[in-house]
Structure formats: structure tokens, C-alpha cells
Short mmCIF file of C-alpha atoms and ligand atoms in Angstrom, two decimals:
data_model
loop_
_atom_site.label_atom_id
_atom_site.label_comp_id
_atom_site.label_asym_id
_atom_site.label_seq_id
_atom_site.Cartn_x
_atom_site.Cartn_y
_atom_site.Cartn_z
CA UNK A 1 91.06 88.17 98.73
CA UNK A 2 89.77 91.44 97.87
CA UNK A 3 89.23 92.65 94.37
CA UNK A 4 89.59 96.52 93.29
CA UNK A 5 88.58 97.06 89.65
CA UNK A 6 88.02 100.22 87.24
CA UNK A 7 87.31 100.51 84.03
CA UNK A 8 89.01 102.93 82.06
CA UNK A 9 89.07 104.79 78.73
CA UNK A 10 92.26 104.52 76.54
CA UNK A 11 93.39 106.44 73.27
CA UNK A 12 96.32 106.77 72.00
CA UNK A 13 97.53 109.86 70.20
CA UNK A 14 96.61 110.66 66.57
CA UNK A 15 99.02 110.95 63.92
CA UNK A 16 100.09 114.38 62.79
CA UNK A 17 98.77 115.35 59.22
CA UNK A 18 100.97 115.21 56.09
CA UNK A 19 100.41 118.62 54.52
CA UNK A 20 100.75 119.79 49.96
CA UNK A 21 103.13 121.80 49.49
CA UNK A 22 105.85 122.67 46.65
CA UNK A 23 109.59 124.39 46.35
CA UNK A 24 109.70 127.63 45.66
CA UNK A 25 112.72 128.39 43.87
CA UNK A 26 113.86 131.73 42.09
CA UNK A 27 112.95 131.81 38.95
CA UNK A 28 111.33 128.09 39.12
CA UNK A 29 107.97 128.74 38.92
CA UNK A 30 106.50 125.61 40.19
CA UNK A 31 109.40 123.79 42.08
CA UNK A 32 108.88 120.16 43.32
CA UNK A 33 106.46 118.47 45.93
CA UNK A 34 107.51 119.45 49.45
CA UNK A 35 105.06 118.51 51.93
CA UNK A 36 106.45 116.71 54.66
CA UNK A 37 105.14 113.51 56.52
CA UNK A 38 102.85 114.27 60.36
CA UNK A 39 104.72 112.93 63.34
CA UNK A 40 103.61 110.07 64.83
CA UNK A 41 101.28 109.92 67.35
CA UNK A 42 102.08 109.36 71.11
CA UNK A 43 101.30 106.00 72.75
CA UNK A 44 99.36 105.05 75.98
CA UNK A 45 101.67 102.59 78.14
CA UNK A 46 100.94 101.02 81.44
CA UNK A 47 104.30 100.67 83.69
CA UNK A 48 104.25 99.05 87.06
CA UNK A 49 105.23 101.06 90.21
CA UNK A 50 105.55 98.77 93.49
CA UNK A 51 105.51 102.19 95.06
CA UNK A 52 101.37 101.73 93.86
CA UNK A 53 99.41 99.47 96.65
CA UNK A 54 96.21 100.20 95.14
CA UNK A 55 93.41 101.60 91.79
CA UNK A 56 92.90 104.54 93.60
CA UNK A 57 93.98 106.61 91.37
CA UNK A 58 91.51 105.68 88.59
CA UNK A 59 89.03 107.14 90.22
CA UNK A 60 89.84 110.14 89.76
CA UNK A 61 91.05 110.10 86.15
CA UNK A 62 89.16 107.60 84.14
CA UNK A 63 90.47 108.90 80.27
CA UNK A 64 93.76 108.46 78.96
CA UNK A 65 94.86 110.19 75.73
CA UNK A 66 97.68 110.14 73.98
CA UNK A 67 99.31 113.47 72.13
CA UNK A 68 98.88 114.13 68.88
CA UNK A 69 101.80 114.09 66.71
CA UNK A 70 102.64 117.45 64.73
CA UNK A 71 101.48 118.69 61.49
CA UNK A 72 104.30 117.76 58.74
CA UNK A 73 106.26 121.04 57.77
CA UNK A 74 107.12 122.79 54.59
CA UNK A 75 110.60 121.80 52.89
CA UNK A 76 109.80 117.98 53.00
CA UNK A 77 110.29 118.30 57.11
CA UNK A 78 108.79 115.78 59.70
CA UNK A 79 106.83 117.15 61.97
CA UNK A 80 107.53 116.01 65.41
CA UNK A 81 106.44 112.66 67.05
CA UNK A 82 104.23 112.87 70.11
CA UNK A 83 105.69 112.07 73.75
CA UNK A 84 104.61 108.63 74.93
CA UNK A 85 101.96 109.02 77.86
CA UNK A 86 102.88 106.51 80.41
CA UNK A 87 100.72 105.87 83.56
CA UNK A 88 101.40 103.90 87.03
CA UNK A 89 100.05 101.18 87.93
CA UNK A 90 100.07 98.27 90.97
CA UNK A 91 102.45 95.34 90.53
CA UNK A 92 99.45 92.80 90.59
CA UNK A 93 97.21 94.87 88.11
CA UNK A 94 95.27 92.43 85.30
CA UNK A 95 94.40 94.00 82.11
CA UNK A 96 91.47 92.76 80.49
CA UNK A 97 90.01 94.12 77.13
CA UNK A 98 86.44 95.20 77.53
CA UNK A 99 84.98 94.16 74.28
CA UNK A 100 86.52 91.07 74.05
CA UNK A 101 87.00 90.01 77.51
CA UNK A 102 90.41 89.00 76.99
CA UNK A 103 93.70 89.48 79.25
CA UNK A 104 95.67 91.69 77.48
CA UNK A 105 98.62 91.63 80.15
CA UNK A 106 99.29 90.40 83.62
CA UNK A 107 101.48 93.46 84.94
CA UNK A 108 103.67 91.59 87.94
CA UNK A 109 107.29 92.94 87.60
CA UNK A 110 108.15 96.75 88.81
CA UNK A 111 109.16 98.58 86.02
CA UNK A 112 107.50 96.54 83.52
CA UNK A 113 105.41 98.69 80.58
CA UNK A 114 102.69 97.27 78.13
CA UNK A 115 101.42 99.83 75.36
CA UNK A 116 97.52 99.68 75.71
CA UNK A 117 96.77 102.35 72.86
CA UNK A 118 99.22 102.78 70.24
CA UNK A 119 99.35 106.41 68.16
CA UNK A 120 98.10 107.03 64.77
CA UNK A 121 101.29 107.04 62.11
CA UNK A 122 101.82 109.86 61.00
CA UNK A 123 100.35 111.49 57.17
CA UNK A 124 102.31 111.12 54.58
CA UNK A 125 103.26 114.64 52.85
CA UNK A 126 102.91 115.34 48.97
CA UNK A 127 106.65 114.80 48.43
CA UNK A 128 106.17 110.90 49.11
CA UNK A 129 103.80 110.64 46.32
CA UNK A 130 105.60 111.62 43.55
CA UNK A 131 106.53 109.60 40.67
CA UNK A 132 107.71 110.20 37.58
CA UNK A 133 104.53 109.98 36.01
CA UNK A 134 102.91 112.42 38.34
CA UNK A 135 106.24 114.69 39.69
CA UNK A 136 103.97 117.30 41.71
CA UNK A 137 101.26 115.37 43.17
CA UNK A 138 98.37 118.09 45.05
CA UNK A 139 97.68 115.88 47.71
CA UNK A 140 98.81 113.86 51.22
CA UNK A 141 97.66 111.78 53.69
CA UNK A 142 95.51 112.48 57.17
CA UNK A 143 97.26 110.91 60.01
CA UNK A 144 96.26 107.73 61.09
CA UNK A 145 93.92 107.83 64.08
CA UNK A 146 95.52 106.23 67.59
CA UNK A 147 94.26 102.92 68.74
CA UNK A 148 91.50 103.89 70.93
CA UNK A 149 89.15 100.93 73.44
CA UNK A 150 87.95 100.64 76.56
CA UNK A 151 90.07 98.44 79.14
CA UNK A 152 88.90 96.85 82.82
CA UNK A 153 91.75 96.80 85.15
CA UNK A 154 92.08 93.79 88.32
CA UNK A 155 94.06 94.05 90.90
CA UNK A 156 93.55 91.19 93.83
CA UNK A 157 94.55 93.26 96.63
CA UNK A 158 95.82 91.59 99.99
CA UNK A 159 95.19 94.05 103.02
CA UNK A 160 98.01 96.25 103.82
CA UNK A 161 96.44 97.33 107.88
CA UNK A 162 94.74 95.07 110.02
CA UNK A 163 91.71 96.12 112.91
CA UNK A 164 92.02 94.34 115.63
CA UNK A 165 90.59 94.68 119.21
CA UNK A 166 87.98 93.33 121.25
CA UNK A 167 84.19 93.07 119.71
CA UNK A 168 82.83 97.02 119.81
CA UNK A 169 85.62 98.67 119.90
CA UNK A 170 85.06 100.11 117.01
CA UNK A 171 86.53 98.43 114.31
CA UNK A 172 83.81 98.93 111.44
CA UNK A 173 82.98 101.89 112.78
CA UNK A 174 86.49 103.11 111.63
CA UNK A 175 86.66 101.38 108.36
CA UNK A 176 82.90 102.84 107.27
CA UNK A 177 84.38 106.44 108.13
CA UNK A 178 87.94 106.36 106.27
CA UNK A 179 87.08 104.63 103.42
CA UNK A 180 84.29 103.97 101.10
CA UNK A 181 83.72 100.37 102.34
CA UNK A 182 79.93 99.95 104.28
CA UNK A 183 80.43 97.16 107.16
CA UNK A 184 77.76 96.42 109.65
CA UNK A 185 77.58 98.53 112.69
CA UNK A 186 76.40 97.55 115.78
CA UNK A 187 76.32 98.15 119.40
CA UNK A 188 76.04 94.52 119.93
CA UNK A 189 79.61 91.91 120.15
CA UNK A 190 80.40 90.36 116.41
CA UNK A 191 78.65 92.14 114.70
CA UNK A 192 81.25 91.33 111.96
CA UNK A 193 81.11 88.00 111.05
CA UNK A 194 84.21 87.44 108.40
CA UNK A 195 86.47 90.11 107.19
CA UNK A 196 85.56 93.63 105.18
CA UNK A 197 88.21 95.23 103.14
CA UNK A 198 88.37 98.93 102.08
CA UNK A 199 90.99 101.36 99.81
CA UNK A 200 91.84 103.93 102.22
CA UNK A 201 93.43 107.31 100.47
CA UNK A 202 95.29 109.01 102.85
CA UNK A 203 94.94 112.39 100.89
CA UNK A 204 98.50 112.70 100.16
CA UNK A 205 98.64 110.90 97.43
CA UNK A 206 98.72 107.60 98.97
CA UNK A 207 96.71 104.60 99.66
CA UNK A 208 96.50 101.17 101.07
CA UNK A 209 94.25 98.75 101.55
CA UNK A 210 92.58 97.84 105.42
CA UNK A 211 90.66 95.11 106.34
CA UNK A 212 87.95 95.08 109.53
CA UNK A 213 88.20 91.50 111.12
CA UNK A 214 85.77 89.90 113.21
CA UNK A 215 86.42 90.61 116.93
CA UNK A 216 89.05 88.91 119.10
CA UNK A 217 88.09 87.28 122.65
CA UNK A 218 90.33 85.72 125.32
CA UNK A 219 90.86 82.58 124.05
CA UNK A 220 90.52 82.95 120.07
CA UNK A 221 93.83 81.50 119.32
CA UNK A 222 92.68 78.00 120.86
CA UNK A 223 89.31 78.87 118.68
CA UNK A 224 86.95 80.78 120.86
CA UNK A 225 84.52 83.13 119.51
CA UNK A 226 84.44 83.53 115.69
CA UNK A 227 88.55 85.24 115.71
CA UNK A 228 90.33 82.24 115.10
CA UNK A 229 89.62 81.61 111.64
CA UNK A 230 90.51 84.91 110.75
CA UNK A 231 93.81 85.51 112.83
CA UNK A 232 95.38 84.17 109.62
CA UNK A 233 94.24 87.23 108.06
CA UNK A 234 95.97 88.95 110.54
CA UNK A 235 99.09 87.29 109.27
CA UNK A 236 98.99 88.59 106.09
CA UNK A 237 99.14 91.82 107.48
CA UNK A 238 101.91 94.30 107.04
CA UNK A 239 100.54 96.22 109.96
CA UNK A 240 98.17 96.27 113.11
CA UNK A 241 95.99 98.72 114.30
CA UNK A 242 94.98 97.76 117.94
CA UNK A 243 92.04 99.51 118.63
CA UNK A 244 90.96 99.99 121.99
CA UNK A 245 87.28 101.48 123.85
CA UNK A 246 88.59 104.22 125.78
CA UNK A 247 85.32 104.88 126.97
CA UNK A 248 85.72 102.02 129.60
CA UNK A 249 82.14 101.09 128.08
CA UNK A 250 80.97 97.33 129.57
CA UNK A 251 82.49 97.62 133.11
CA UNK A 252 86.42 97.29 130.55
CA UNK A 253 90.06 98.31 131.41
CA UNK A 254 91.72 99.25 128.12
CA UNK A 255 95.18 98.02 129.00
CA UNK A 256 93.54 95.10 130.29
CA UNK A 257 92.29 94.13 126.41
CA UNK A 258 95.41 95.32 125.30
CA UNK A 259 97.49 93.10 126.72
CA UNK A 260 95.39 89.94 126.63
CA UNK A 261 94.63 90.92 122.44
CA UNK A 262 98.58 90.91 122.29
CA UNK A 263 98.75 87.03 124.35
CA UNK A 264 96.09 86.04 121.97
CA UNK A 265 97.79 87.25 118.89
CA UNK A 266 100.99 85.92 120.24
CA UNK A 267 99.68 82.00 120.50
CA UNK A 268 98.13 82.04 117.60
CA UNK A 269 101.80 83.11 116.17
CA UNK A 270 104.62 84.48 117.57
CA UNK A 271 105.60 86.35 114.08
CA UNK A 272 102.67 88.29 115.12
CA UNK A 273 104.23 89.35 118.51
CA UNK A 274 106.75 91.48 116.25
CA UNK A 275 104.18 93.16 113.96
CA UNK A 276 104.19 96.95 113.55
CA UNK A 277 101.66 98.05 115.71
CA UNK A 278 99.95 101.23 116.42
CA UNK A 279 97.93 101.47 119.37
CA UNK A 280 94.28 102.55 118.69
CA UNK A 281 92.50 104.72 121.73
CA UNK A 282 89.31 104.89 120.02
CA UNK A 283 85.82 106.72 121.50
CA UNK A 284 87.93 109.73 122.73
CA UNK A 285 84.72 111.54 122.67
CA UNK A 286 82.80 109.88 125.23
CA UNK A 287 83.18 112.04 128.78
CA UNK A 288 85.69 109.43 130.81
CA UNK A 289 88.04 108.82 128.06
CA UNK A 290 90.64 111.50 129.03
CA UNK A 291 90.76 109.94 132.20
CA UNK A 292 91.10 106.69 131.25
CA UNK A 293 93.80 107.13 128.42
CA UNK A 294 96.11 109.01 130.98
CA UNK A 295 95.63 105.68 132.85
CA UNK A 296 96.45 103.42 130.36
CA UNK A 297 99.80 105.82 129.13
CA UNK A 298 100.98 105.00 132.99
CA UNK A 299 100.07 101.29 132.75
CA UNK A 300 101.93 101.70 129.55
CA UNK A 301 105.17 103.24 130.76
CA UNK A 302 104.86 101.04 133.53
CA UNK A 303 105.20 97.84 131.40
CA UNK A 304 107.93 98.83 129.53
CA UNK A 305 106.29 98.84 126.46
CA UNK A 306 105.92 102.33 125.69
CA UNK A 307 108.49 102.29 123.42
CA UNK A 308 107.54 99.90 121.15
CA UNK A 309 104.51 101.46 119.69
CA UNK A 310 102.97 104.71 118.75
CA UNK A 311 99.58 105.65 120.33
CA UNK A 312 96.58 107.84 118.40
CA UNK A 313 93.91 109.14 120.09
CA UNK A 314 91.16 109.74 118.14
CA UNK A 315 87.11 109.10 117.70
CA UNK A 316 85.27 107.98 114.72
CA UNK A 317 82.45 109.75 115.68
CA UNK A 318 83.67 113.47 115.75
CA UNK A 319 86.58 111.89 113.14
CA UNK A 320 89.21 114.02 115.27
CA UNK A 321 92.66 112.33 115.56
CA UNK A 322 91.10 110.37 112.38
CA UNK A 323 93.66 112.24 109.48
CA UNK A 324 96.70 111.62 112.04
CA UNK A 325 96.38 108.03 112.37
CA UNK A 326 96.15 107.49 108.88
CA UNK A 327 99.59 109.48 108.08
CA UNK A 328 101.17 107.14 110.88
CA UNK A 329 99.89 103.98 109.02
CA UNK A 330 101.35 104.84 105.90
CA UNK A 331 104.36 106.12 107.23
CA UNK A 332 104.69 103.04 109.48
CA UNK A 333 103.81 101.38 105.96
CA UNK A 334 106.44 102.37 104.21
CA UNK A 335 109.07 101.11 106.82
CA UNK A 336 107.52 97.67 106.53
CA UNK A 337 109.34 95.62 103.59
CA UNK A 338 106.84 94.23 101.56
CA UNK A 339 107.21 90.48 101.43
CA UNK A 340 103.45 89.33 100.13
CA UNK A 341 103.41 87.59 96.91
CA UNK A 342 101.69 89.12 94.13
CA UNK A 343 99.92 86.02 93.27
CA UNK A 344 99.48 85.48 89.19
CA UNK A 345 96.31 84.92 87.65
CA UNK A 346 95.76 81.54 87.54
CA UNK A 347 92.80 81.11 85.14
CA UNK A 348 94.78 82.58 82.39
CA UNK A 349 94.86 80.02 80.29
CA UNK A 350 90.74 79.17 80.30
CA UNK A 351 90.43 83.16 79.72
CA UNK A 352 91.58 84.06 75.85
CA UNK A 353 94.57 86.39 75.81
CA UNK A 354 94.44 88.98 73.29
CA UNK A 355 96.30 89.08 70.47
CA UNK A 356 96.98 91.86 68.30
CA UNK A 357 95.52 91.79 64.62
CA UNK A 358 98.53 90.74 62.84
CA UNK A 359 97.71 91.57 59.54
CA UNK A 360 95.53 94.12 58.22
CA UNK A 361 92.67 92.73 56.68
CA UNK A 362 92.05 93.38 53.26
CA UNK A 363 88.61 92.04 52.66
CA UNK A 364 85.50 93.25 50.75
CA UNK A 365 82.21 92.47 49.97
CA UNK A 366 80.30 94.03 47.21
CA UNK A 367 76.78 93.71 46.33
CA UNK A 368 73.65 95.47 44.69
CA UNK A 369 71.99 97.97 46.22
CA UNK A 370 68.69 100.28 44.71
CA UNK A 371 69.83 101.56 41.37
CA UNK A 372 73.47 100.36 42.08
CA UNK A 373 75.98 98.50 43.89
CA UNK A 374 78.15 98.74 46.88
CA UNK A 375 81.38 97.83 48.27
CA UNK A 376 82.08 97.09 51.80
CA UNK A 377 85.34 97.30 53.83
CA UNK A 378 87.01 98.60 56.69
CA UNK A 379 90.47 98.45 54.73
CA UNK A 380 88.62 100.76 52.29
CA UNK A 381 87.03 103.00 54.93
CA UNK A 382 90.29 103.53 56.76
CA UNK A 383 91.58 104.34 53.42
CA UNK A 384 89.25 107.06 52.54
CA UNK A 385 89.54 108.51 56.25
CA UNK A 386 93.03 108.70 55.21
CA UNK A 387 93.24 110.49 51.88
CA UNK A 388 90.97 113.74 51.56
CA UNK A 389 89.55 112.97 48.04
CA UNK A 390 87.52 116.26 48.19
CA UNK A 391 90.24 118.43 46.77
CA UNK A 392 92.16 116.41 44.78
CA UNK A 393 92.16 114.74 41.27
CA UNK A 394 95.54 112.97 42.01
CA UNK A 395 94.27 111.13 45.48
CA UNK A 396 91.19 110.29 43.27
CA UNK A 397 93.50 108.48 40.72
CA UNK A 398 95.38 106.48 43.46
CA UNK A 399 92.26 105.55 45.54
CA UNK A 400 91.47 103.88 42.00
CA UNK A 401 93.94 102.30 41.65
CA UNK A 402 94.25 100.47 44.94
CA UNK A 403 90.73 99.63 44.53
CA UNK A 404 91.55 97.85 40.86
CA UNK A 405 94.71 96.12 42.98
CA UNK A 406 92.50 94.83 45.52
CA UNK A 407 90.12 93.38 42.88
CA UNK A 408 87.18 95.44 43.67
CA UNK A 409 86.57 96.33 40.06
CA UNK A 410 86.75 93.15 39.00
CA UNK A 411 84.16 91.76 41.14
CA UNK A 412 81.64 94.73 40.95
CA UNK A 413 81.73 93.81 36.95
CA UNK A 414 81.08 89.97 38.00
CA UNK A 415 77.83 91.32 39.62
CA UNK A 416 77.17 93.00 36.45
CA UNK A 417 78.50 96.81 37.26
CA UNK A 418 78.30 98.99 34.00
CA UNK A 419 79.39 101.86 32.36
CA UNK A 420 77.84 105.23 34.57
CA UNK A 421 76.42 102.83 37.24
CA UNK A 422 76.44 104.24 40.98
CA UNK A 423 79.10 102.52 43.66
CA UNK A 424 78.72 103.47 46.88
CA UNK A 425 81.52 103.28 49.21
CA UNK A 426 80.54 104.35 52.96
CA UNK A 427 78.79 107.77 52.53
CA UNK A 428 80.81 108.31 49.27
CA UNK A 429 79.46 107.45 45.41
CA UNK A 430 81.04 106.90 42.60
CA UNK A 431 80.88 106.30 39.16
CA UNK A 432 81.73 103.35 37.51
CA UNK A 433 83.44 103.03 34.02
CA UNK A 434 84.11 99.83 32.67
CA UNK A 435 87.84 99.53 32.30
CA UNK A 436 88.74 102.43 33.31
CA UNK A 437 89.22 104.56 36.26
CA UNK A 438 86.23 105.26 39.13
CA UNK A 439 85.51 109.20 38.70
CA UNK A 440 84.14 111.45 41.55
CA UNK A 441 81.40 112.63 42.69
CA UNK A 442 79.57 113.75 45.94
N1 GTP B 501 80.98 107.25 121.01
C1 GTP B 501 81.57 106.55 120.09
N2 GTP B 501 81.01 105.40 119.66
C2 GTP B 501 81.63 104.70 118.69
C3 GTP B 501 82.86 105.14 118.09
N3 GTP B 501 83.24 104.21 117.17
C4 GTP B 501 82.28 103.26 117.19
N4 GTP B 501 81.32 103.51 118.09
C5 GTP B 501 80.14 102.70 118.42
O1 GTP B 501 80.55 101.47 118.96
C6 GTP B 501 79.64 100.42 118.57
C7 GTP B 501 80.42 99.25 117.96
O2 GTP B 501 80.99 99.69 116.73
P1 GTP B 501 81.50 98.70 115.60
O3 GTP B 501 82.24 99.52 114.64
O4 GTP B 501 80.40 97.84 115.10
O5 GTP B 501 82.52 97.82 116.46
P2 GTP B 501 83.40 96.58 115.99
O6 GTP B 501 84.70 96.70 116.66
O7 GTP B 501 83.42 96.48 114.51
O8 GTP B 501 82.58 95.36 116.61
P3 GTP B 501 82.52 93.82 116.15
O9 GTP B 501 82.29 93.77 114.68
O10 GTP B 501 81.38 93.25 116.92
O11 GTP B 501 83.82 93.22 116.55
C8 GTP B 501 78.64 101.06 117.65
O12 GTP B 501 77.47 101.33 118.38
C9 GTP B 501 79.32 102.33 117.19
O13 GTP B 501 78.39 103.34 116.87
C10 GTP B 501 83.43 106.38 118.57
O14 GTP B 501 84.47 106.85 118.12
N5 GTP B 501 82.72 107.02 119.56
MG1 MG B 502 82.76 95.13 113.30
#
């Protein structure tokens, strides 16, 4: 089993700003709050597409980022929510959470969608925050920033192609030039000792997944040479490639190896005997192939099995006849129903599986600091993000307040906070004042 993996950046969309604003009415001079709320931001969400063999993709585009949602608009309005962003991916694909190593989702059914970032809410506008104590209040809320982390996906890929053919045919040779795998070359026989697997992309847009097997010898299905333990991965195969020395190299007749290949394949199981196949004629370059693939298209006809496959000639070496082959495999692919089990992950339950927060946490620590004191919190922080208190006395007043709800001023006076002493609250100070409100200052 094969494992293709990339690690990717996810964020979803920020929310869309509340924004101040107020009625203007004829002769009203100062009408009523109407700011209206940001829309929310957009979401990142993982679907699975069976029409996806592979990560490929990932590659390429490593950052996903939600939309932002819209400003909010004059007359109490909403501005608009953002679109959801949703990306493919593989039935098969594991999503793991970077930080915490956990499994966020197993993604196994087509069609099935996880959100992996969600988008900021949106800012609340001015006309949300009044009261009757305060009926035109000057300020709103910042939209909430999206979820943002950094995900690993898994996907345990079985191999869509199989190489198969004699030892030196050519096999690695192939995989090394049409994907990024780097097998062991060699003019020597099994030089591959157990199965390499490599993402091919075709360049169209899609992909599969090949594997370069140890070469076959008369005789491997009753265990000769090193091909019988890996005929099985053979079997798992959607589709052969039978690749074939048309050089004639080592005294060979191509149609010769063809044919016994085929017998072998055929003993070791019969299912095999009915695999798609396309027929290989590899080494094209070397000065008798012409010769000897005309021979083996008559041998060919002559059988009666002309038919039944397709035949590419190509060479790895000068890569011509290389891009054809691989748009017959996936066409050939696509014919193929796809009957392998996705198998599940089966250590899920020693690996943790994440679990969204499910409350926010409202905790705080304060303690003494130089001259003053200071208050710690990421409730508070997220808070403060939230609520410009630059340019507004009103957001002041309710930042205050929250603080007294949460019992902040109560426990900077257990630690002895005074009258005029300094708080410091992430790179903000304030002022403390005994029983009353914080005030402001930079
Ligand atoms: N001229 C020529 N030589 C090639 C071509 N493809 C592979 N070869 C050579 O053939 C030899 C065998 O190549 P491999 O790719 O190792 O063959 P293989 O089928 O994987 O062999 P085993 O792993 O032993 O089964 C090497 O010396 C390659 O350089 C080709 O298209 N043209
Ligand atoms: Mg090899």
C-alpha cells in the first residue's frame, strides 16, 4: 500500500465588518443608529469526488481561503455572506490536524463534505447596540476572523496501472520518466526487487496511480524468479500495461514474451486473462525495432488477438509515443468500473479524533506586573480584536462592563489593584478605578 500525503494551508473567510452609521431624516437632525451587521464569512469544505484517484492536485495549490463576507450597509442592511469554497478530494482521503495530530475526518463516501475552516461571523453594526440608555451608540463590531490551521491530508492509494513484462524491458525505466517516483535502473534482470508506486498526471487534468513490479519469468505463477509474490499485486490492478523490448535485445522474440507473460498471468489467475490490457512496444528507438514491431503486428493478427488490445509504440528514452500511452491508460481507465475497496483507517480509535471546542472559554488570569497588574485571556483578546476601542467612548463603556461580568475587576482588587493603577491587557493599558468603570488610554 502506497501512501500520497500533502500538507495544506486552510482559512476560512473573514467576517464582513459591521459599520456606525445613523438615519438621516428631514428635519431629524440626528436620526437613529443604522449601521448594519458584515456578512458572514465563507467556509472551506472538503467534498469527496470518486471521479479523484489521487493528491495530485495539492501540489499545485497548497492555500485555501475562504471569501470574505461584505461590509454591513447603511439603513441597518446586511451585507452579503461569502460563497462557501468547496474543494475535491479522493474517496479514501484522511484528514489529520497538524498541530494536534488528530483525525479530523475519514472522507470515504462520494459526495460527502466536512467544513475544515469555518468563516468569521459577521460585525455587528451600531443599530444592534442600542439601548435605551444609550439610543445612538458610535460604534460596531470587526468581523470575526475565519478559522484558519494547517491540515495533513492521507490517502492510501492502491495502484490504478500495472508494469508488467519480462525483467529489462523497461519497466522502471518508464515509471522514473512519467512520474516523479525514482526506481532502480539497471541493465541487469530484477533489478526491481518488490513493487514501486508513482502518481502519474496525465496533463489533462487527470491522474492515477502506477506501480513497477518486479519482472515476470516463465514459470512465476508456480513461483519462479522473484514474480510470484507480487502477481497479487497485479490483481489489484484495474489495468495492465504489457511492456515489451522491441529491440529484440538478448537473442528475444517480442511476441514470444508476450504470449508466455499472458500463460503466466493466466495460471496464476484466470481473472487476470480478462484484464484491460494495453500492449507496451517499448525501446522503439533502438535501430531494429521497426522491423521487429511490424513482425510482431503480423504474429498479432495472425493469432487472432489483435482485437483485443490496443498497441503503443513508444521509447522512454527519446519519451516519444510516451504522452499517447498515457491518454490510452486513462481513457482505458475510465471504462474500467472501479471495484477496489477504499479500505478505512483502522487505527482510528488509538489516534485522538478532533473535536471542536465546544464552548468558548472564558478564562483569565491576572497578576502583577512592574508598577501594575495584568490580565490574561484569549476570550478578552478576541474581544478587543473585535471592538475598535480607539474611536469610541461607548465600546469603551461595554468592554467594561463585560470585563466587571466576567469578574476581572473583582479579582484585580483581590491582588490589591487601586485607584489610577496601570492594567495591561495585551498591548493595551488601562486605568483602574475602584468601583467604577476602566477608562482609556494608549
Ligand atoms: N534504448 C532504450 N533503452 C531503454 C529504454 N527503456 C529502458 N531502457 C534500458 O533498459 C534497461 C532495463 O531498464 P529497467 O527500467 O531497469 O527495466 P525493468 O523492466 O524495470 O527491469 P527489472 O526491474 O529487472 O524487471 C536499462 O539499461 C534501461 O536504461 C528505452 O526506451 N530505450
Ligand atoms: Mg525494474
Amino acid at each position: 500500500m502506497f501512501v500520497d500525503k500533502a500538507k495544506i494551508f486552510v482559512k476560512g473567510g473573514d467576517g464582513g465588518n459591521g459599520i456606525v452609521s445613523y438615519r438621516r431624516e428631514k428635519y431629524v437632525p440626528n436620526g437613529g443608529p443604522a449601521g448594519g451587521d458584515g456578512g458572514r464569512g465563507g467556509d472551506v469544505i472538503f467534498r469527496v469526488d470518486e471521479g479523484l484517484r489521487t493528491l495530485m492536485d495539492f501540489r499545485y495549490q497548497r492555500h485555501f481561503k475562504g471569501e470574505k463576507g461584505e461590509r454591513g450597509k447603511v439603513k441597518s442592511m446586511h451585507g452579503a455572506n461569502a460563497e462557501h469554497m468547496v474543494v475535491r478530494i479522493p474517496p479514501g482521503t484522511v484528514i489529520i490536524d497538524d498541530e494536534s495530530e488528530a483525525i479530523i475526518a475519514d472522507m470515504t463516501q462520494h459526495g460527502s463534505e466536512i467544513i475544515v475552516a469555518k468563516g468569521g461571523r459577521g460585525g455587528r453594526g451600531n443599530c444592534r447596540f442600542a439601548t435605551a440608555a444609550n439610543p445612538a451608540p458610535d460604534f460596531c463590531e470587526n468581523g470575526e476572523e475565519g478559522q484558519e490551521r494547517t491540515i495533513t491530508l492521507e490517502l492510501k492509494v492502491m495502484a490504478d496501472i500495472g508494469l508488467v513484462g519480462f525483467p529489462s524491458v523497461g519497466k522502471s525505466t518508464l515509471l522514473s520518466v512519467v512520474s516523479a517516483a525514482t526506481p532502480k535502473i539497471g541493465a541487469y534482470h530484477f533489478t526491481t526487487l518488490s513493487p514501486n508506486l508513482g502518481v502519474v498526471d496525465v496533463g489533462d487534468g487527470r491522474s492515477f496511480v502506477m506501480a513497477d513490479l518486479p519482472g515476470l519469468i516463465e514459470g512465476a505463477s508456480e513461483g519462479v524468479g522473484l514474480g510470484h509474490d507480487f502477481l497479487r499485486h497485479v490483481e489489484r490492478t484495474r489495468i495492465i500495461l504489457h511492456i515489451l523490448d522491441m529491440s529484440g535485445s538478448e537473442g528475444r522474440d517480442p511476441f514470444d514474451d508476450w504470449v508466455k507473460i499472458n500463460q503466466e498471468l493466466e495460471m496464476y489467475n484466470p481473472i487476470l486473462a480478462e484484464r484491460p490490457q494495453i500492449i507496451v512496444a517499448n525501446k522503439m528507438d533502438m535501430p531494429d525495432a521497426e522491423e521487429q514491431l511490424a513482425l510482431f503486428r503480423e504474429q498479432l493478427e495472425a493469432s487472432g488477438d489483435a482485437e483485443k488490445h490496443q498497441l503503443v509504440a513508444m521509447s522512454s528514452l527519446t519519451k516519444q509515443g510516451v504522452q499517447e500511452l498515457l491518454y490510452k491508460a486513462a481513457d482505458l481507465l475510465a471504462t474500467v468500473p472501479d471495484t477496489r475497496l477504499i479500505e478505512e483507517v483502522k487505527d482510528v480509535a488509538e489516534r485522538k479524533v478532533y473535536t471542536l471546542p465546544q464552548e468558548e472559554d472564558r478564562s483569565f488570569k491576572v497578576g502583577k506586573e512592574n508598577e501594575g497588574f495584568f490580565v490574561e485571556s484569549a476570550a478578552i483578546e478576541k474581544f478587543m480584536k473585535r471592538v475598535n476601542l480607539n474611536n469610541s467612548y461607548d465600546a469603551i463603556m461595554r468592554f467594561a462592563r463585560t470585563m466587571r461580568k466576567m469578574g476581572v475587576d473583582a479579582e484585580l482588587r483581590k491582588i490589591g489593584a487601586k485607584d489610577g493603577d496601570i492594567v495591561r491587557i495585551g498591548d493595551y493599558s488601562f486605568e483602574f478605578f475602584e468601583g467604577s468603570d476602566f477608562s482609556y488610554h494608549e
